[in-house]
XYZ file of C-alpha atoms in Angstrom:
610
model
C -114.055 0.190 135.105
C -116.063 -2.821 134.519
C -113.690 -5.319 133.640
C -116.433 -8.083 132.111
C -117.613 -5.043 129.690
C -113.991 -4.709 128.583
C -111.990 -5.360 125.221
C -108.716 -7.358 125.701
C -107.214 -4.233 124.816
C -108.609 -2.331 127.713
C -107.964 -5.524 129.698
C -104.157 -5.051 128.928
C -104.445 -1.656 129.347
C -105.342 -2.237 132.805
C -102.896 -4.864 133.820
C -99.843 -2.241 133.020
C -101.792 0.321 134.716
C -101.754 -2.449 137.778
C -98.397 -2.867 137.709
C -97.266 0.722 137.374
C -99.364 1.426 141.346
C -97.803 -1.731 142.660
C -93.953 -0.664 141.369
C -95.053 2.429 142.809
C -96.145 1.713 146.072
C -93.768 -1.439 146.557
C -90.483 0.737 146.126
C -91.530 3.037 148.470
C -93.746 0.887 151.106
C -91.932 -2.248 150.663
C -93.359 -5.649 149.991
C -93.968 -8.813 147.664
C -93.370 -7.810 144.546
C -91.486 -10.279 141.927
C -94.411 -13.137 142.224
C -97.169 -10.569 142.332
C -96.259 -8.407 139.153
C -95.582 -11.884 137.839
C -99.707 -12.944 138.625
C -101.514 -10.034 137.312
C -102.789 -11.215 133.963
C -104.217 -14.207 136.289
C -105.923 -12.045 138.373
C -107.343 -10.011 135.807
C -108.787 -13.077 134.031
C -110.155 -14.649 136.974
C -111.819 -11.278 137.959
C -113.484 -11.598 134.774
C -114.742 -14.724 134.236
C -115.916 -15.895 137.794
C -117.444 -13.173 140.268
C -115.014 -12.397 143.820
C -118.462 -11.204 145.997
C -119.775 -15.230 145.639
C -117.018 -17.222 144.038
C -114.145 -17.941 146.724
C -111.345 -16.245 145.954
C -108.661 -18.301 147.571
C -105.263 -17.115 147.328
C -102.415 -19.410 148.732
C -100.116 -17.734 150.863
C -102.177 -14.805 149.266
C -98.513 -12.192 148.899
C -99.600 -12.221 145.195
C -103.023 -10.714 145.506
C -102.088 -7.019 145.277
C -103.719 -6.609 142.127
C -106.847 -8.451 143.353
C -106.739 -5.937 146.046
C -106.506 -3.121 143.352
C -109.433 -4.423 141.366
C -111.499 -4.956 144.573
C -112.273 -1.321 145.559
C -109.140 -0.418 147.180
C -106.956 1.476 144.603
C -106.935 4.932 146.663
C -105.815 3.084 150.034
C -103.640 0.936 148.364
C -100.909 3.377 149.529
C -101.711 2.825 152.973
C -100.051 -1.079 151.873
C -98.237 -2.838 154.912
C -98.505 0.047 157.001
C -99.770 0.619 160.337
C -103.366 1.233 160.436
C -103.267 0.391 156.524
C -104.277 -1.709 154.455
C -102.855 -5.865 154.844
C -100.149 -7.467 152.069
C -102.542 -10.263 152.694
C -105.700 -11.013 152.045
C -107.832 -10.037 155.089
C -111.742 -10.824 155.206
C -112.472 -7.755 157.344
C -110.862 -5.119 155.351
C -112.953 -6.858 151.737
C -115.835 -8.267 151.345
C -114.210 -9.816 147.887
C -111.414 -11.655 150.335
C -112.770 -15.251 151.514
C -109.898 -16.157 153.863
C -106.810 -14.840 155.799
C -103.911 -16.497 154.560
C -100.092 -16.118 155.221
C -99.034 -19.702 155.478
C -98.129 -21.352 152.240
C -100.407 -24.269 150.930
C -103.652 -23.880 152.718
C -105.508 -22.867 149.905
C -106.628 -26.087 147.829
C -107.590 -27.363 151.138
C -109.663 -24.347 151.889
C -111.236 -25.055 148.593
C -112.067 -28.451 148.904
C -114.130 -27.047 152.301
C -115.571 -24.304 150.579
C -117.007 -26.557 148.005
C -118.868 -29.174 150.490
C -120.281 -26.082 151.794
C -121.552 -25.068 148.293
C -122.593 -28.768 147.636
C -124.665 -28.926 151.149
C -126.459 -25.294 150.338
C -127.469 -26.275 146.817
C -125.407 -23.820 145.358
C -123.060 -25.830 142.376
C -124.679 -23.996 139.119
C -123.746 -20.134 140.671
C -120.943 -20.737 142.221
C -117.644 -22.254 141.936
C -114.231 -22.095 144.532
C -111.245 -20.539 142.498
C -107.607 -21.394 143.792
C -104.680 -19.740 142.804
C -101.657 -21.536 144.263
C -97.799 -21.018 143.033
C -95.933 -23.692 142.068
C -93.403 -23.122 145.553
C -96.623 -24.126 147.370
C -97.016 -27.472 145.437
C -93.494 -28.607 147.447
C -95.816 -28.852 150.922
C -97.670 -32.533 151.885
C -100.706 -30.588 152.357
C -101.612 -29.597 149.154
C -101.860 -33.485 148.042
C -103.776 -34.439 151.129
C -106.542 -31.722 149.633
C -105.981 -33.245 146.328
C -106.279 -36.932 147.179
C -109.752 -36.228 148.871
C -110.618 -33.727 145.610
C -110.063 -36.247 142.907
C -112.106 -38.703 144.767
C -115.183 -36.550 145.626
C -114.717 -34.608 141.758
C -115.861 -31.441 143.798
C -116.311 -28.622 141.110
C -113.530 -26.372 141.575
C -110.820 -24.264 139.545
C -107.321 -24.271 140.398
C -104.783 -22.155 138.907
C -101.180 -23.940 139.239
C -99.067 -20.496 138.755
C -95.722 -21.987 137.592
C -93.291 -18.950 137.465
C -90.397 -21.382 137.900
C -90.198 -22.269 134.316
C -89.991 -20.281 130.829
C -92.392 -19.542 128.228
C -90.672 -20.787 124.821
C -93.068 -19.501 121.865
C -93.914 -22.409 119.712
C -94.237 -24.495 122.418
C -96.902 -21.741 124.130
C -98.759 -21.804 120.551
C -98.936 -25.610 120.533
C -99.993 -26.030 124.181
C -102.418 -23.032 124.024
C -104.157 -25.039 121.170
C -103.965 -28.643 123.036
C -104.998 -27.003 126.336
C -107.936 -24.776 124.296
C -109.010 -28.398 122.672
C -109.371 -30.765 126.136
C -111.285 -27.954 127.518
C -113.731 -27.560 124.839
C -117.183 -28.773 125.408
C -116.377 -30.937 122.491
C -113.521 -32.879 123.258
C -115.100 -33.530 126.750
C -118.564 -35.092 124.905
C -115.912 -36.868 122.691
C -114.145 -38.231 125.827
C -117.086 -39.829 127.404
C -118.564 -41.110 123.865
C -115.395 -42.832 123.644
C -115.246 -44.303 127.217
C -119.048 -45.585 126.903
C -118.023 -47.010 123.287
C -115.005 -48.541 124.723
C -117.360 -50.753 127.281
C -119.892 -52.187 124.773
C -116.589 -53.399 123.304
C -115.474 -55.831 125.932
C -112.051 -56.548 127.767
C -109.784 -56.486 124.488
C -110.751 -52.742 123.960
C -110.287 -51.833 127.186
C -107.014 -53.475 127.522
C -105.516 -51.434 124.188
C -107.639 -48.127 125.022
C -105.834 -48.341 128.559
C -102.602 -48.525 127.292
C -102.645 -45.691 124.568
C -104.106 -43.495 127.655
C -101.284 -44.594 129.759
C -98.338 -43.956 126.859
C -100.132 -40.398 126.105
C -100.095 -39.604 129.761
C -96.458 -40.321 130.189
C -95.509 -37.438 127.521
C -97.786 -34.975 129.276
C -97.045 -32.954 132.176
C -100.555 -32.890 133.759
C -100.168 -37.178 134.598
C -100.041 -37.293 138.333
C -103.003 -34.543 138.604
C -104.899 -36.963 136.172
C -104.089 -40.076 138.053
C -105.494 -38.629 140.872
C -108.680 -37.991 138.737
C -108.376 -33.783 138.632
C -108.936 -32.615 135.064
C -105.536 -30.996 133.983
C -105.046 -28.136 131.550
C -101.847 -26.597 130.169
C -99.366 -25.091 130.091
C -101.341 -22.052 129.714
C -99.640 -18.756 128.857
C -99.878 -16.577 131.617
C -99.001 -13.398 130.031
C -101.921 -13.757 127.182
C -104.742 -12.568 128.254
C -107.402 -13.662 125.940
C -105.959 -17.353 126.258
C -106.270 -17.039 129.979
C -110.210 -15.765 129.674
C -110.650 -18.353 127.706
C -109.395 -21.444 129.146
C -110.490 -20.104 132.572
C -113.952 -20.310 131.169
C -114.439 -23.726 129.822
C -112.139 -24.760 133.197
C -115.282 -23.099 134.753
C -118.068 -24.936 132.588
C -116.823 -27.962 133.390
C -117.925 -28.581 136.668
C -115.622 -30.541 137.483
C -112.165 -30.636 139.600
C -109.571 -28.617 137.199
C -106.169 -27.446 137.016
C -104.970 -24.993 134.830
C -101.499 -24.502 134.774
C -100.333 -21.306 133.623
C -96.715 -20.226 133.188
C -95.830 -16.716 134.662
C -92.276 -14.316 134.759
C -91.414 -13.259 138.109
C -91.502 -9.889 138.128
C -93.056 -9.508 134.862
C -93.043 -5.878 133.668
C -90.244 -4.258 135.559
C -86.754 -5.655 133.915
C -84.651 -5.473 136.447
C -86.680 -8.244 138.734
C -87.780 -10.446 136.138
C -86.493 -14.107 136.529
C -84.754 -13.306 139.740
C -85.398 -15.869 142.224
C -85.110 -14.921 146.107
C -83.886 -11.155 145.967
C -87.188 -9.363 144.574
C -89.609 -12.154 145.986
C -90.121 -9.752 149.573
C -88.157 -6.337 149.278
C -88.087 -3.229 151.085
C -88.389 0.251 149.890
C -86.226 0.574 146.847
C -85.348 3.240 144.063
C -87.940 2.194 141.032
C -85.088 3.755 138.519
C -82.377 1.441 139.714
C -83.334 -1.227 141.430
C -81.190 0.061 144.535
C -82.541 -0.849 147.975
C -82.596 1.792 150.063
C -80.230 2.693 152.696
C -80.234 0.019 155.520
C -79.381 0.119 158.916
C -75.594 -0.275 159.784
C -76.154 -2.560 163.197
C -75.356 -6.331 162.611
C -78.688 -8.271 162.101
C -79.375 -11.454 164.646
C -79.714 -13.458 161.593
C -76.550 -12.192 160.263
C -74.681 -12.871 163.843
C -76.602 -16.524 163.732
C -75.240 -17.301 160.374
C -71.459 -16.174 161.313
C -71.522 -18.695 164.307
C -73.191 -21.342 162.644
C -70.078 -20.983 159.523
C -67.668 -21.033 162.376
C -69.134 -23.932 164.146
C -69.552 -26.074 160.880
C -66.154 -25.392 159.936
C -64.481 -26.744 162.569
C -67.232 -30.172 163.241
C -68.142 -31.575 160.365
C -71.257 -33.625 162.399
C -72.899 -30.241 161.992
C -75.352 -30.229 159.311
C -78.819 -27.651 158.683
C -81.894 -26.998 157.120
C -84.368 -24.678 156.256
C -87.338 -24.673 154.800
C -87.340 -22.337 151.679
C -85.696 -19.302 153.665
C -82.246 -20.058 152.789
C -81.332 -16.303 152.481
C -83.728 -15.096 155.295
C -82.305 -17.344 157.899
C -79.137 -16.928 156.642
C -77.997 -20.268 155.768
C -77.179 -19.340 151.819
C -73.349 -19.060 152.144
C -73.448 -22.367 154.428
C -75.640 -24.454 151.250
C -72.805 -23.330 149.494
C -69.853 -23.994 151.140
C -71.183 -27.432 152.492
C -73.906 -28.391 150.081
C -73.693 -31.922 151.691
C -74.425 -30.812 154.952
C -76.759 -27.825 154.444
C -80.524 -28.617 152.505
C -83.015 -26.051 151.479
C -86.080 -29.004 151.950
C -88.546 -26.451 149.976
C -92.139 -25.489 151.983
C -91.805 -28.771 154.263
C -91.124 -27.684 158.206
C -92.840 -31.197 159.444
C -90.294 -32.732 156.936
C -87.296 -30.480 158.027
C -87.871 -31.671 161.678
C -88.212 -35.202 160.956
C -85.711 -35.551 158.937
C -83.570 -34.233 160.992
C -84.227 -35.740 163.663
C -83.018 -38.971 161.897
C -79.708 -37.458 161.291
C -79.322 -36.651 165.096
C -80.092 -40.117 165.630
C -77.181 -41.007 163.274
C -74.708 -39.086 165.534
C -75.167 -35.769 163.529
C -75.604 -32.673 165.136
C -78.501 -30.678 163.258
C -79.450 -26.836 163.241
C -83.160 -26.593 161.412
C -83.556 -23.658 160.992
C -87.032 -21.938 160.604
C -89.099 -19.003 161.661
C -91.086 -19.008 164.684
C -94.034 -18.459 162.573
C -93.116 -21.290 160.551
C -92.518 -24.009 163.202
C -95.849 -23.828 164.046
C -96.174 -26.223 161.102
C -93.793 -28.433 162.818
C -95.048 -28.820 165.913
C -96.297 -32.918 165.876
C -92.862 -33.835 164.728
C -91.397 -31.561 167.146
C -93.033 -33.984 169.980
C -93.400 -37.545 167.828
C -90.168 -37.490 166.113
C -87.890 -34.942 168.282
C -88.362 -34.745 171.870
C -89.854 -38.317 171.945
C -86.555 -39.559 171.021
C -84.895 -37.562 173.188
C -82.840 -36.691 169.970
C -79.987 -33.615 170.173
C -81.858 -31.186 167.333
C -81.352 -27.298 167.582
C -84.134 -25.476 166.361
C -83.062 -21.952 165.505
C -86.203 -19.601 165.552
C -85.407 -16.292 163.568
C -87.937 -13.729 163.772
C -89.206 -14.532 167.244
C -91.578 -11.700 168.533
C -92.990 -8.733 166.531
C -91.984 -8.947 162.617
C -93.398 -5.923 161.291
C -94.873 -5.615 158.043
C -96.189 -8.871 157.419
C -98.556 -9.076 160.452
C -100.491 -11.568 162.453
C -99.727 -14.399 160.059
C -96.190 -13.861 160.700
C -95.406 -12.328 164.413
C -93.216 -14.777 166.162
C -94.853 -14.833 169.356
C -96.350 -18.428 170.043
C -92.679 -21.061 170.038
C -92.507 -20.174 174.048
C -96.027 -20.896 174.854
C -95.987 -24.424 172.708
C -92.507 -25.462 173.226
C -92.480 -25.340 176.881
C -94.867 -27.677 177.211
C -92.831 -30.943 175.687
C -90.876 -33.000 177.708
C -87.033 -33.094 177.025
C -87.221 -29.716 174.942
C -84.811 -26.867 176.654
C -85.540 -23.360 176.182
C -82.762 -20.358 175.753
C -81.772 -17.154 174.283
C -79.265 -14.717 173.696
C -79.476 -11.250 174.473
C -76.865 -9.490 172.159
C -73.748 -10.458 169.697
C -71.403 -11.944 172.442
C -74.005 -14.166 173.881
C -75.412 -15.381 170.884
C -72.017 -16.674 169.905
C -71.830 -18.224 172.851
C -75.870 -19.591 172.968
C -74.691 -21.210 169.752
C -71.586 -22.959 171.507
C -73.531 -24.455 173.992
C -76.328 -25.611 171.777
C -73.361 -27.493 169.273
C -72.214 -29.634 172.453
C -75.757 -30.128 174.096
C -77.040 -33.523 174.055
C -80.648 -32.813 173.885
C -83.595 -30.820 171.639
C -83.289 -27.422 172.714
C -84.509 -23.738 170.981
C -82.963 -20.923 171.018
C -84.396 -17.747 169.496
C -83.506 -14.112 168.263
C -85.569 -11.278 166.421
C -85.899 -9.754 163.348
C -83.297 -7.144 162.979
C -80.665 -6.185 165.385
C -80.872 -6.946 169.324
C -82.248 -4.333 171.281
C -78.640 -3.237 173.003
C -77.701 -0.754 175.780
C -73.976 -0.956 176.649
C -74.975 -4.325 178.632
C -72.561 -6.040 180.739
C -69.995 -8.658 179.260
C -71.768 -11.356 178.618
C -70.722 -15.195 180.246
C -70.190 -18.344 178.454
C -73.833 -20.449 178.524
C -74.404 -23.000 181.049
C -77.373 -25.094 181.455
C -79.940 -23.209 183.654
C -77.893 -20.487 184.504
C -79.113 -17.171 184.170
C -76.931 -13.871 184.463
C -77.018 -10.941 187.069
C -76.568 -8.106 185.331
C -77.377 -5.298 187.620
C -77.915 -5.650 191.613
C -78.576 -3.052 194.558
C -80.765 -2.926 197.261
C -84.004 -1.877 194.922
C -87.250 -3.822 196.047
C -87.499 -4.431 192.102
C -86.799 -6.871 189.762
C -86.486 -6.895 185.827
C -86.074 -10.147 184.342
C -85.367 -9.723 180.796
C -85.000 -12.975 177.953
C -83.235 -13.083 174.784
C -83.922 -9.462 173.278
C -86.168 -8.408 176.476
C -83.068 -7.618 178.294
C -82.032 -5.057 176.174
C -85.395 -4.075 176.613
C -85.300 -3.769 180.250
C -81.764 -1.736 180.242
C -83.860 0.652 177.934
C -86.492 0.508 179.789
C -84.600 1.268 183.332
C -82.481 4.170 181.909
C -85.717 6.598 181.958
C -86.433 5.631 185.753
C -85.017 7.408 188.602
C -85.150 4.398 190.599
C -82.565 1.763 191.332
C -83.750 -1.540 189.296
C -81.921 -5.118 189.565
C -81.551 -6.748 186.166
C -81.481 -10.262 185.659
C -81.019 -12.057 181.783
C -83.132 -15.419 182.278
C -81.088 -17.027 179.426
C -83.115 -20.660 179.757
C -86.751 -20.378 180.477
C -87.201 -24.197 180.729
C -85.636 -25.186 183.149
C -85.136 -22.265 184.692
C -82.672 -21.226 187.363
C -84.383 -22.219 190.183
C -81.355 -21.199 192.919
C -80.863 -17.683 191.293
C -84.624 -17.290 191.693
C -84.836 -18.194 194.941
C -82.136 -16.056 196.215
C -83.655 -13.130 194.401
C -87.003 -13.508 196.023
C -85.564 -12.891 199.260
C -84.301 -9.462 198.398
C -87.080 -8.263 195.895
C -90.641 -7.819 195.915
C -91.746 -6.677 192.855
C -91.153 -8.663 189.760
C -90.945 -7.410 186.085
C -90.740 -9.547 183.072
C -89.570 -8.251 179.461
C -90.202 -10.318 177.052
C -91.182 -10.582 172.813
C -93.421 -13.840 173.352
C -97.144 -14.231 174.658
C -97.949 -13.898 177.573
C -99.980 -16.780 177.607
C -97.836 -19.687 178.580
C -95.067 -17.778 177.889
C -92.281 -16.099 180.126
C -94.342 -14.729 183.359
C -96.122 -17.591 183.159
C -93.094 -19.771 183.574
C -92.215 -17.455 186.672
C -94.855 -18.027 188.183
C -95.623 -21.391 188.365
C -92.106 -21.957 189.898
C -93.192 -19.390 192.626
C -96.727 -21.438 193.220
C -94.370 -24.225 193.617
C -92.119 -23.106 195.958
C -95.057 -21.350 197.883
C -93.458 -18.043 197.660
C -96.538 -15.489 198.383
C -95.284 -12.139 198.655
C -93.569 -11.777 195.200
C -95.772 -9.762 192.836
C -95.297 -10.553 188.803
C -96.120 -8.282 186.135
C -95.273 -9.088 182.885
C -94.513 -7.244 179.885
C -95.364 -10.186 177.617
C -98.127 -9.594 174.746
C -101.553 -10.095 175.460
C -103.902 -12.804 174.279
C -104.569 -11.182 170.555
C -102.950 -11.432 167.003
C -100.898 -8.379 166.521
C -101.942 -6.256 163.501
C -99.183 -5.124 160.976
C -97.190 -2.589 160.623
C -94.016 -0.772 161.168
C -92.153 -2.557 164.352
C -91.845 0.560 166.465
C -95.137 1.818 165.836
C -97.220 -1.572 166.696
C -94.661 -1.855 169.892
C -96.187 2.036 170.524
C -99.774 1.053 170.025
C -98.790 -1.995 172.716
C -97.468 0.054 174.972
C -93.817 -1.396 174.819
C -91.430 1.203 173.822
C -89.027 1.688 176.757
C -90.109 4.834 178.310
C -93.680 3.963 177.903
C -92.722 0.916 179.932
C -90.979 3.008 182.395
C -94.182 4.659 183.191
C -95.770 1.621 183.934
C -93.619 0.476 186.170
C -93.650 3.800 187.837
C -97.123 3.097 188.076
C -97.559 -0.018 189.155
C -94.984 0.569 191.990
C -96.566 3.612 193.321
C -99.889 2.034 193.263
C -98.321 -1.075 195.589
C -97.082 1.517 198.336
């Protein structure tokens, strides 16, 4: 179908056709769905008024873009979505020549703009082509977006932006009225008339400045668009963002403007399938679901690690009110909901702001408060300055809880948790630990209440990988746990979830194995280490974190220390490359880290020592 041949009709045709495949695929595949049923008529628009294969297409976060992906030449693998050896829920340069940028990570996008327009400025390029941001209104809450803007409205790069506002509803006479306004200060007309006006207004000295200045000012403070316009970006809207001949429309005059613009159009989460639309967090990311009812499907009856981290935290807040949290915009997926609501003094959703979260924070710990932020790994990579400047430079008593540490699944090399190790180790005064199962994360969480330092602790996505392991001790600092010792010349050292891993991983050997649960990678137990290396030779580490910095790497530089030769070190760790998507067991597979395909390894790699 070529969309810039079509009627509106066939236009709106096409956008329930759109929505129908991604209801489709989402309830069975999982995915994003409220926010990108909710962007389709945007999509559609921009597709035809500006041109994907030279305009950037820059998608923030980019979890809307399914129907880009669907107009882009990938309707028959669109089933493939989120699955191994499929096709990304983000927009991935090498799988589309239509997708400019890889993007995961909220509020990027206005900044890749601003950088794709120097680019276009330096080649010459301004009259054929023109970057096109779509951003949603969550993304707006980050600092980054206004450090793009600041530099935008000052260097009046040409460039489209599309606020998508799906917070707010569309109320019909106001839509008609603003369609009109927003239709008029995009017109070729009322732009001449603005500049005739402002050239008129100098021949006519101070006086007319001074009243022209403050009827701008009084108009401004009844319109919504004033702090874009103060920082000299052209605003237009509230747009409509379920009419799709305003949308064409406004979209093109935005573009024959050359000029900085923002349209802001209002969109329905979940527009199109009744069930999901207004709902805030539920239908934002789902997994597979029954289309008819709205019923997720059946779910697995272990206890999540985010589940267990939120029943400690409740306990511990209950009973020491200096405990206080915060997340940043994952209140249900780091399981701090029930605590904003029981303490909604102590417990702060701080919107798409991790350097924020951290800092502020840290402030409270310096106040005598004892502060849980808690964030994704994936997500305190965001953090990380304020993590050294405002945390550990202070010396200041913050927990950072990292849900999702190590493989994530679906949502791919944006998201895998597998980098906190590798750049938290490095910063003075910052103590590294995890638990390996229900027990010791209750007990992780006791020790990290009373400790009088920054410290992480993390867990995975899902349940722990468990293997009827041995009662688990209360946490002390630098103490590790012996789970399993004989006379075996090998070692596994498991942390957090990589000591269920290495029980798993031991049960399809026939030889004897000692097992040891690290619990605190920095410091690490130095004595237990030492004493080990005098009865075994062969050292195996399981770990979900890169290898890189990470686990092994820790292991070993305490060996080089101490001069200890004739311990070998293998570890188990991931290897320098961002892990593709996919369904958890089946990337582990293609990795090489399921338990007996482990087991062979280390069959391997002993037999090859001999």
């Amino acid at each position: 179908m070529n969309i810039k041949k079509s009627s509106i009709k066939e236009l709106e045709n096409l956008c329930a056709k759109i929505r129908e495949e991604i209801l489709r695929v989402v309830s069975k595949n999982g995915g994003h769905l409220s926010s990108t049923l909710g962007a389709t008529e945007i999509i559609v628009a921009m597709h035809e008024v500006f041109d994907s294969k030279k305009d950037p297409f820059i998608f923030d976060v980019s979890h809307q873009s399914y129907a880009h992906k669907l107009l882009t030449g990938r309707w028959d693998a669109f089933d493939t979505l989120r699955q191994f050896n499929g096709i990304s829920g983000y927009t991935k340069p090498n799988e589309s020549e239509h997708d400019y940028f890889v993007a995961g990570h909220s509020s990027t996008s206005i900044s890749l703009g601003v950088g794709a327009a120097k680019a276009i400025a330096l080649k010459g390029e301004q009259d054929s082509r023109v970057p096109v941001v779509m951003i949603g209104d969550g993304s707006m809450t980050a600092g980054m977006v206004y450090e793009a803007l600041n530099e935008l409205g000052d260097r009046k790069y040409p460039m489209v932006i599309i606020l998508n506002d799906n917070e707010m509803s569309i109320a019909k006479p106001i839509g008609a009225i603003s369609r009109m306004l927003s239709s008029a200060m995009a017109s070729p007309f009322y732009q001449s008339f603005k500049r005739h006006t402002e050239n008129f207004v100098d021949n006519f000295g101070e006086s007319a400045h001074y009243i022209a200045k403050r009827m701008e000012e009084s108009l401004k403070l009844i319109t919504p668009g004033i702090l874009f316009e103060e920082m000299g970006i052209n605003y237009i809207g509230p747009v409509d963002g379920h009419n799709l001949s305003s949308l064409i429309e406004i979209l093109q005059k935005a573009k024959e403007l050359k000029k900085p613009v923002i349209v802001h159009v209002q969109t329905l989460k979940g527009k199109g399938y009744q069930i999901a639309e207004g709902k805030e967090e539920k239908w934002h990311g789902v997994g597979p679901f029954d289309l008819d009812s709205g019923n997720s499907a059946k779910k697995s009856s272990s206890k999540s690690a985010t589940q267990i981290y939120s029943e400690a935290l409740l306990h511990l807040a209950k009973h020491d009110k200096k405990i206080v949290g915060a997340t940043a915009a994952m209140p249900s997926g780091t399981g701090l909901s029930e605590l904003m609501e029981l303490f909604p003094d102590r417990f702060w959703d701080v919107a798409i702001a991790e350097q924020h979260a951290v800092t502020s924070m840290s402030a409270l710990a310096k106040e005598g408060f004892k502060p849980f932020c808690t964030i994704y790994s994936t997500f305190l990579q965001r953090g990380y300055d304020q993590i050294i400047h405002d945390t550990c430079l202070m010396d200041l008593p913050v927990v950072f809880a990292l849900d999702r540490a190590g493989i994530v699944g679906e949502d791919g090399e944006t998201h895998q948790g597998v980098f906190d190790i590798s750049f938290l180790r490095a910063v003075p005064n910052m103590t590294l630990f995890a638990p390996r199962d229900e027990k010791s994360f209750h007990q992780a969480m006791a020790f990290a209440a009373q400790y009088e330092h920054p410290c992480s602790l993390r867990y995975p996505r899902g349940s722990f990988m468990e293997s009827n392991l041995p009662e688990s001790l209360p946490f002390a600092f630098a103490k590790s746990q012996l789970l399993r010792s004989n006379a075996s010349d090998i070692l596994f050292i498991g942390y957090g979830n990589g000591v269920g891993r290495a029980y798993q991983s031991a049960e399809f050997l026939e030889m004897e194995v000692s097992i040891l649960d690290l619990r605190f990678v920095k410091p690490l137990d130095e004595k237990m280490l030492l004493e080990l290396s005098k009865k075994h030779k062969k050292w195996f580490v399981f770990s979900d974190s890169a290898k890189m910095g990470g686990v092994g790497s820790a292991i070993l530089e305490f060996l080089a220390k101490e001069k200890i030769l004739h311990v070998s070190v293998e570890s188990f760790e991931y290897e320098d490359s961002f892990i593709t998507h996919g369904n958890t067991k089946l990337v582990e597979e293609s990795l090489g880290l399921l338990p007996h395909q482990l087991a062979k390894r280390v069959e391997i790699l002993v037999e090859s020592s001999k």
